[in-house]
Short mmCIF file of N, CA and C in Angstrom, two decimals:
data_model
loop_
_atom_site.label_atom_id
_atom_site.label_comp_id
_atom_site.label_asym_id
_atom_site.label_seq_id
_atom_site.Cartn_x
_atom_site.Cartn_y
_atom_site.Cartn_z
N MET P 1 114.88 91.31 104.97
CA MET P 1 115.64 91.14 106.20
C MET P 1 114.77 91.62 107.37
N PRO P 2 114.75 90.89 108.50
CA PRO P 2 113.90 91.27 109.63
C PRO P 2 114.44 92.49 110.37
N ARG P 3 113.51 93.21 110.97
CA ARG P 3 113.89 94.37 111.78
C ARG P 3 114.53 93.90 113.08
N VAL P 4 115.27 94.82 113.72
CA VAL P 4 115.98 94.52 114.97
C VAL P 4 115.59 95.58 116.00
N LEU P 5 115.40 95.14 117.23
CA LEU P 5 114.97 96.02 118.31
C LEU P 5 115.84 95.78 119.53
N THR P 6 116.16 96.85 120.24
CA THR P 6 116.77 96.72 121.57
C THR P 6 115.91 97.48 122.56
N THR P 7 115.94 97.00 123.79
CA THR P 7 115.31 97.72 124.89
C THR P 7 116.38 97.96 125.93
N SER P 8 116.39 99.16 126.47
CA SER P 8 117.37 99.51 127.49
C SER P 8 116.68 100.28 128.59
N ARG P 9 116.85 99.84 129.82
CA ARG P 9 116.30 100.55 130.97
C ARG P 9 117.40 101.45 131.52
N ALA P 10 117.04 102.72 131.70
CA ALA P 10 118.01 103.70 132.19
C ALA P 10 117.42 104.47 133.37
N THR P 11 118.26 104.74 134.35
CA THR P 11 117.88 105.59 135.47
C THR P 11 118.62 106.90 135.30
N VAL P 12 117.84 107.99 135.31
CA VAL P 12 118.42 109.31 135.04
C VAL P 12 118.01 110.26 136.16
N PRO P 13 118.97 110.81 136.89
CA PRO P 13 118.63 111.79 137.93
C PRO P 13 117.85 112.95 137.33
N SER P 14 116.91 113.48 138.10
CA SER P 14 116.03 114.53 137.58
C SER P 14 116.81 115.73 137.03
N ARG P 15 117.95 116.05 137.62
CA ARG P 15 118.72 117.21 137.13
C ARG P 15 119.25 116.99 135.72
N HIS P 16 119.42 115.74 135.29
CA HIS P 16 119.94 115.43 133.96
C HIS P 16 118.86 115.09 132.93
N GLN P 17 117.62 114.99 133.37
CA GLN P 17 116.57 114.55 132.46
C GLN P 17 116.35 115.46 131.26
N PRO P 18 116.35 116.78 131.39
CA PRO P 18 116.19 117.62 130.19
C PRO P 18 117.28 117.35 129.14
N GLU P 19 118.53 117.23 129.59
CA GLU P 19 119.63 116.95 128.66
C GLU P 19 119.48 115.55 128.06
N TYR P 20 119.16 114.57 128.89
CA TYR P 20 118.96 113.19 128.43
C TYR P 20 117.90 113.13 127.32
N LEU P 21 116.76 113.74 127.56
CA LEU P 21 115.68 113.70 126.58
C LEU P 21 116.04 114.48 125.31
N ALA P 22 116.76 115.58 125.46
CA ALA P 22 117.19 116.35 124.29
C ALA P 22 118.16 115.53 123.43
N MET P 23 119.09 114.83 124.08
CA MET P 23 120.05 114.02 123.32
C MET P 23 119.35 112.86 122.62
N LEU P 24 118.39 112.22 123.30
CA LEU P 24 117.65 111.15 122.65
C LEU P 24 116.83 111.68 121.48
N GLY P 25 116.32 112.90 121.59
CA GLY P 25 115.60 113.51 120.47
C GLY P 25 116.52 113.70 119.27
N ARG P 26 117.75 114.13 119.51
CA ARG P 26 118.71 114.29 118.41
C ARG P 26 119.05 112.95 117.79
N LEU P 27 119.26 111.93 118.63
CA LEU P 27 119.53 110.59 118.10
C LEU P 27 118.34 110.06 117.29
N ALA P 28 117.14 110.29 117.79
CA ALA P 28 115.93 109.83 117.09
C ALA P 28 115.84 110.43 115.70
N ARG P 29 116.13 111.72 115.58
CA ARG P 29 116.10 112.37 114.25
C ARG P 29 117.12 111.74 113.32
N ARG P 30 118.30 111.48 113.81
CA ARG P 30 119.35 110.88 112.99
C ARG P 30 118.98 109.44 112.59
N MET P 31 118.39 108.71 113.52
CA MET P 31 117.98 107.33 113.22
C MET P 31 116.85 107.30 112.19
N ARG P 32 115.88 108.22 112.32
CA ARG P 32 114.79 108.28 111.34
C ARG P 32 115.31 108.52 109.93
N ALA P 33 116.36 109.32 109.81
CA ALA P 33 116.95 109.61 108.49
C ALA P 33 117.50 108.34 107.84
N ARG P 34 117.84 107.32 108.65
CA ARG P 34 118.35 106.05 108.13
C ARG P 34 117.28 104.96 108.15
N GLY P 35 116.03 105.32 108.44
CA GLY P 35 114.95 104.34 108.45
C GLY P 35 114.76 103.64 109.78
N GLY P 36 115.37 104.14 110.84
CA GLY P 36 115.23 103.55 112.17
C GLY P 36 114.25 104.33 113.02
N SER P 37 114.06 103.88 114.24
CA SER P 37 113.16 104.55 115.18
C SER P 37 113.74 104.47 116.58
N LEU P 38 113.37 105.44 117.40
CA LEU P 38 113.75 105.47 118.81
C LEU P 38 112.56 105.99 119.59
N TRP P 39 112.09 105.19 120.56
CA TRP P 39 111.00 105.61 121.43
C TRP P 39 111.49 105.58 122.86
N VAL P 40 110.95 106.47 123.68
CA VAL P 40 111.32 106.54 125.09
C VAL P 40 110.04 106.58 125.92
N PHE P 41 110.01 105.78 126.97
CA PHE P 41 108.89 105.75 127.90
C PHE P 41 109.42 105.98 129.30
N ARG P 42 108.62 106.70 130.11
CA ARG P 42 108.99 106.96 131.51
C ARG P 42 108.10 106.09 132.40
N SER P 43 108.68 105.54 133.45
CA SER P 43 107.92 104.73 134.40
C SER P 43 106.91 105.60 135.15
N ALA P 44 105.70 105.10 135.28
CA ALA P 44 104.67 105.82 136.04
C ALA P 44 104.97 105.78 137.54
N GLU P 45 105.63 104.71 138.00
CA GLU P 45 105.92 104.55 139.43
C GLU P 45 107.27 105.11 139.84
N ALA P 46 108.22 105.14 138.92
CA ALA P 46 109.58 105.61 139.24
C ALA P 46 109.97 106.64 138.19
N PRO P 47 109.69 107.92 138.42
CA PRO P 47 109.89 108.94 137.38
C PRO P 47 111.33 109.15 136.92
N ASP P 48 112.30 108.55 137.58
CA ASP P 48 113.69 108.64 137.13
C ASP P 48 114.07 107.46 136.22
N THR P 49 113.11 106.56 135.95
CA THR P 49 113.39 105.36 135.18
C THR P 49 112.74 105.45 133.80
N PHE P 50 113.53 105.15 132.78
CA PHE P 50 113.09 105.25 131.39
C PHE P 50 113.36 103.93 130.67
N LEU P 51 112.56 103.64 129.65
CA LEU P 51 112.82 102.55 128.74
C LEU P 51 113.07 103.14 127.37
N GLU P 52 114.19 102.77 126.77
CA GLU P 52 114.52 103.20 125.41
C GLU P 52 114.32 102.01 124.48
N PHE P 53 113.59 102.23 123.40
CA PHE P 53 113.40 101.21 122.38
C PHE P 53 114.05 101.73 121.10
N SER P 54 115.03 101.03 120.59
CA SER P 54 115.72 101.41 119.36
C SER P 54 115.46 100.34 118.31
N GLU P 55 114.95 100.76 117.16
CA GLU P 55 114.64 99.82 116.09
C GLU P 55 115.40 100.20 114.83
N SER P 56 115.84 99.17 114.10
CA SER P 56 116.50 99.40 112.82
C SER P 56 116.00 98.38 111.81
N ARG P 57 116.33 98.63 110.56
CA ARG P 57 115.87 97.74 109.48
C ARG P 57 116.66 96.44 109.41
N SER P 58 117.85 96.41 110.01
CA SER P 58 118.67 95.20 109.98
C SER P 58 119.66 95.23 111.13
N LEU P 59 120.26 94.09 111.38
CA LEU P 59 121.25 93.96 112.44
C LEU P 59 122.44 94.90 112.20
N GLU P 60 122.90 94.95 110.96
CA GLU P 60 124.07 95.77 110.63
C GLU P 60 123.83 97.26 110.80
N GLU P 61 122.58 97.70 110.67
CA GLU P 61 122.26 99.12 110.77
C GLU P 61 121.91 99.56 112.18
N HIS P 62 121.84 98.61 113.11
CA HIS P 62 121.35 98.96 114.44
C HIS P 62 122.34 99.84 115.20
N ARG P 63 121.79 100.72 115.99
CA ARG P 63 122.56 101.68 116.78
C ARG P 63 123.63 100.99 117.63
N SER P 64 123.35 99.81 118.13
CA SER P 64 124.30 99.12 119.00
C SER P 64 125.38 98.36 118.22
N ARG P 65 125.23 98.25 116.92
CA ARG P 65 126.15 97.46 116.11
C ARG P 65 126.99 98.27 115.13
N ARG P 66 126.42 99.31 114.58
CA ARG P 66 127.13 100.06 113.54
C ARG P 66 128.11 101.05 114.16
N GLN P 67 129.11 101.41 113.40
CA GLN P 67 130.07 102.43 113.82
C GLN P 67 129.34 103.77 113.81
N PRO P 68 129.24 104.45 114.96
CA PRO P 68 128.50 105.72 114.97
C PRO P 68 129.25 106.82 114.23
N GLU P 69 128.47 107.72 113.66
CA GLU P 69 129.06 108.93 113.10
C GLU P 69 129.57 109.75 114.29
N PRO P 70 130.48 110.69 114.06
CA PRO P 70 131.08 111.42 115.19
C PRO P 70 130.05 112.05 116.14
N GLU P 71 129.03 112.71 115.61
CA GLU P 71 128.04 113.35 116.49
C GLU P 71 127.29 112.30 117.31
N GLU P 72 126.93 111.20 116.67
CA GLU P 72 126.21 110.14 117.38
C GLU P 72 127.09 109.52 118.47
N GLY P 73 128.36 109.32 118.17
CA GLY P 73 129.27 108.79 119.17
C GLY P 73 129.36 109.69 120.38
N THR P 74 129.42 110.98 120.16
CA THR P 74 129.46 111.95 121.26
C THR P 74 128.18 111.89 122.08
N LEU P 75 127.03 111.81 121.41
CA LEU P 75 125.74 111.72 122.11
C LEU P 75 125.67 110.44 122.94
N GLU P 76 126.08 109.32 122.37
CA GLU P 76 126.03 108.04 123.08
C GLU P 76 126.94 108.08 124.32
N GLN P 77 128.13 108.65 124.19
CA GLN P 77 129.04 108.74 125.34
C GLN P 77 128.44 109.60 126.44
N ARG P 78 127.84 110.72 126.07
CA ARG P 78 127.24 111.60 127.07
C ARG P 78 126.05 110.93 127.75
N LEU P 79 125.25 110.19 126.98
CA LEU P 79 124.13 109.47 127.59
C LEU P 79 124.63 108.52 128.67
N ARG P 80 125.70 107.82 128.39
CA ARG P 80 126.23 106.88 129.37
C ARG P 80 126.88 107.57 130.57
N ALA P 81 127.22 108.82 130.40
CA ALA P 81 127.79 109.58 131.51
C ALA P 81 126.71 110.09 132.47
N ILE P 82 125.51 110.37 131.95
CA ILE P 82 124.47 110.95 132.81
C ILE P 82 123.37 109.97 133.19
N ALA P 83 123.29 108.83 132.50
CA ALA P 83 122.26 107.83 132.79
C ALA P 83 122.93 106.53 133.23
N GLU P 84 122.32 105.88 134.17
CA GLU P 84 122.81 104.58 134.60
C GLU P 84 121.97 103.52 133.90
N TYR P 85 122.59 102.75 133.04
CA TYR P 85 121.89 101.73 132.28
C TYR P 85 121.90 100.40 133.04
N ALA P 86 120.79 99.69 132.98
CA ALA P 86 120.67 98.39 133.64
C ALA P 86 121.68 97.41 133.06
N PRO P 87 122.14 96.45 133.86
CA PRO P 87 123.12 95.48 133.36
C PRO P 87 122.64 94.71 132.14
N ASP P 88 121.33 94.52 132.03
CA ASP P 88 120.79 93.77 130.88
C ASP P 88 120.34 94.69 129.75
N ALA P 89 120.83 95.91 129.73
CA ALA P 89 120.44 96.87 128.69
C ALA P 89 121.02 96.47 127.34
N GLY P 90 120.18 96.57 126.33
CA GLY P 90 120.66 96.43 124.98
C GLY P 90 120.63 95.06 124.34
N PRO P 91 119.90 94.04 124.90
CA PRO P 91 119.86 92.78 124.15
C PRO P 91 119.15 92.99 122.82
N LEU P 92 119.62 92.30 121.81
CA LEU P 92 119.03 92.43 120.48
C LEU P 92 117.84 91.49 120.33
N TRP P 93 116.77 92.01 119.76
CA TRP P 93 115.56 91.24 119.47
C TRP P 93 115.33 91.32 117.98
N ILE P 94 115.19 90.18 117.33
CA ILE P 94 115.01 90.14 115.88
C ILE P 94 113.56 89.78 115.57
N GLU P 95 112.97 90.57 114.69
CA GLU P 95 111.57 90.38 114.33
C GLU P 95 111.32 88.99 113.76
N VAL P 96 110.22 88.39 114.17
CA VAL P 96 109.78 87.11 113.64
C VAL P 96 108.53 87.38 112.81
N PRO P 97 108.64 87.25 111.48
CA PRO P 97 107.47 87.50 110.64
C PRO P 97 106.37 86.48 110.96
N LEU P 98 105.15 86.98 111.10
CA LEU P 98 104.01 86.12 111.38
C LEU P 98 103.16 85.95 110.14
N GLU P 99 102.68 84.77 109.99
CA GLU P 99 101.78 84.50 108.87
C GLU P 99 100.38 84.92 109.30
N GLU P 100 99.80 85.81 108.55
CA GLU P 100 98.45 86.27 108.87
C GLU P 100 97.45 85.55 107.99
N ARG P 101 96.45 85.02 108.61
CA ARG P 101 95.41 84.30 107.87
C ARG P 101 94.08 84.95 108.07
#
């Protein structure tokens, strides 16, 4: 089954950035335990802007699709309270296997 990726652009006020990054760190640890990944990048030009990349082994296991465990649900709700996500945040991208020659 192909891997699934989402990208989400978030704007986070500087006063909330330590909490935002700590919560994403907790989510990343939980996702790794299920075989997923979470990466975060900060814009070089706009230090309040971040890109979140969430990867899972399948569509059903992805953070945006599966029913979150209670702690994850709390983290996700808090993230949405302190970060402003772009309207196009979270589209699903499905891996296309390439033939290597």
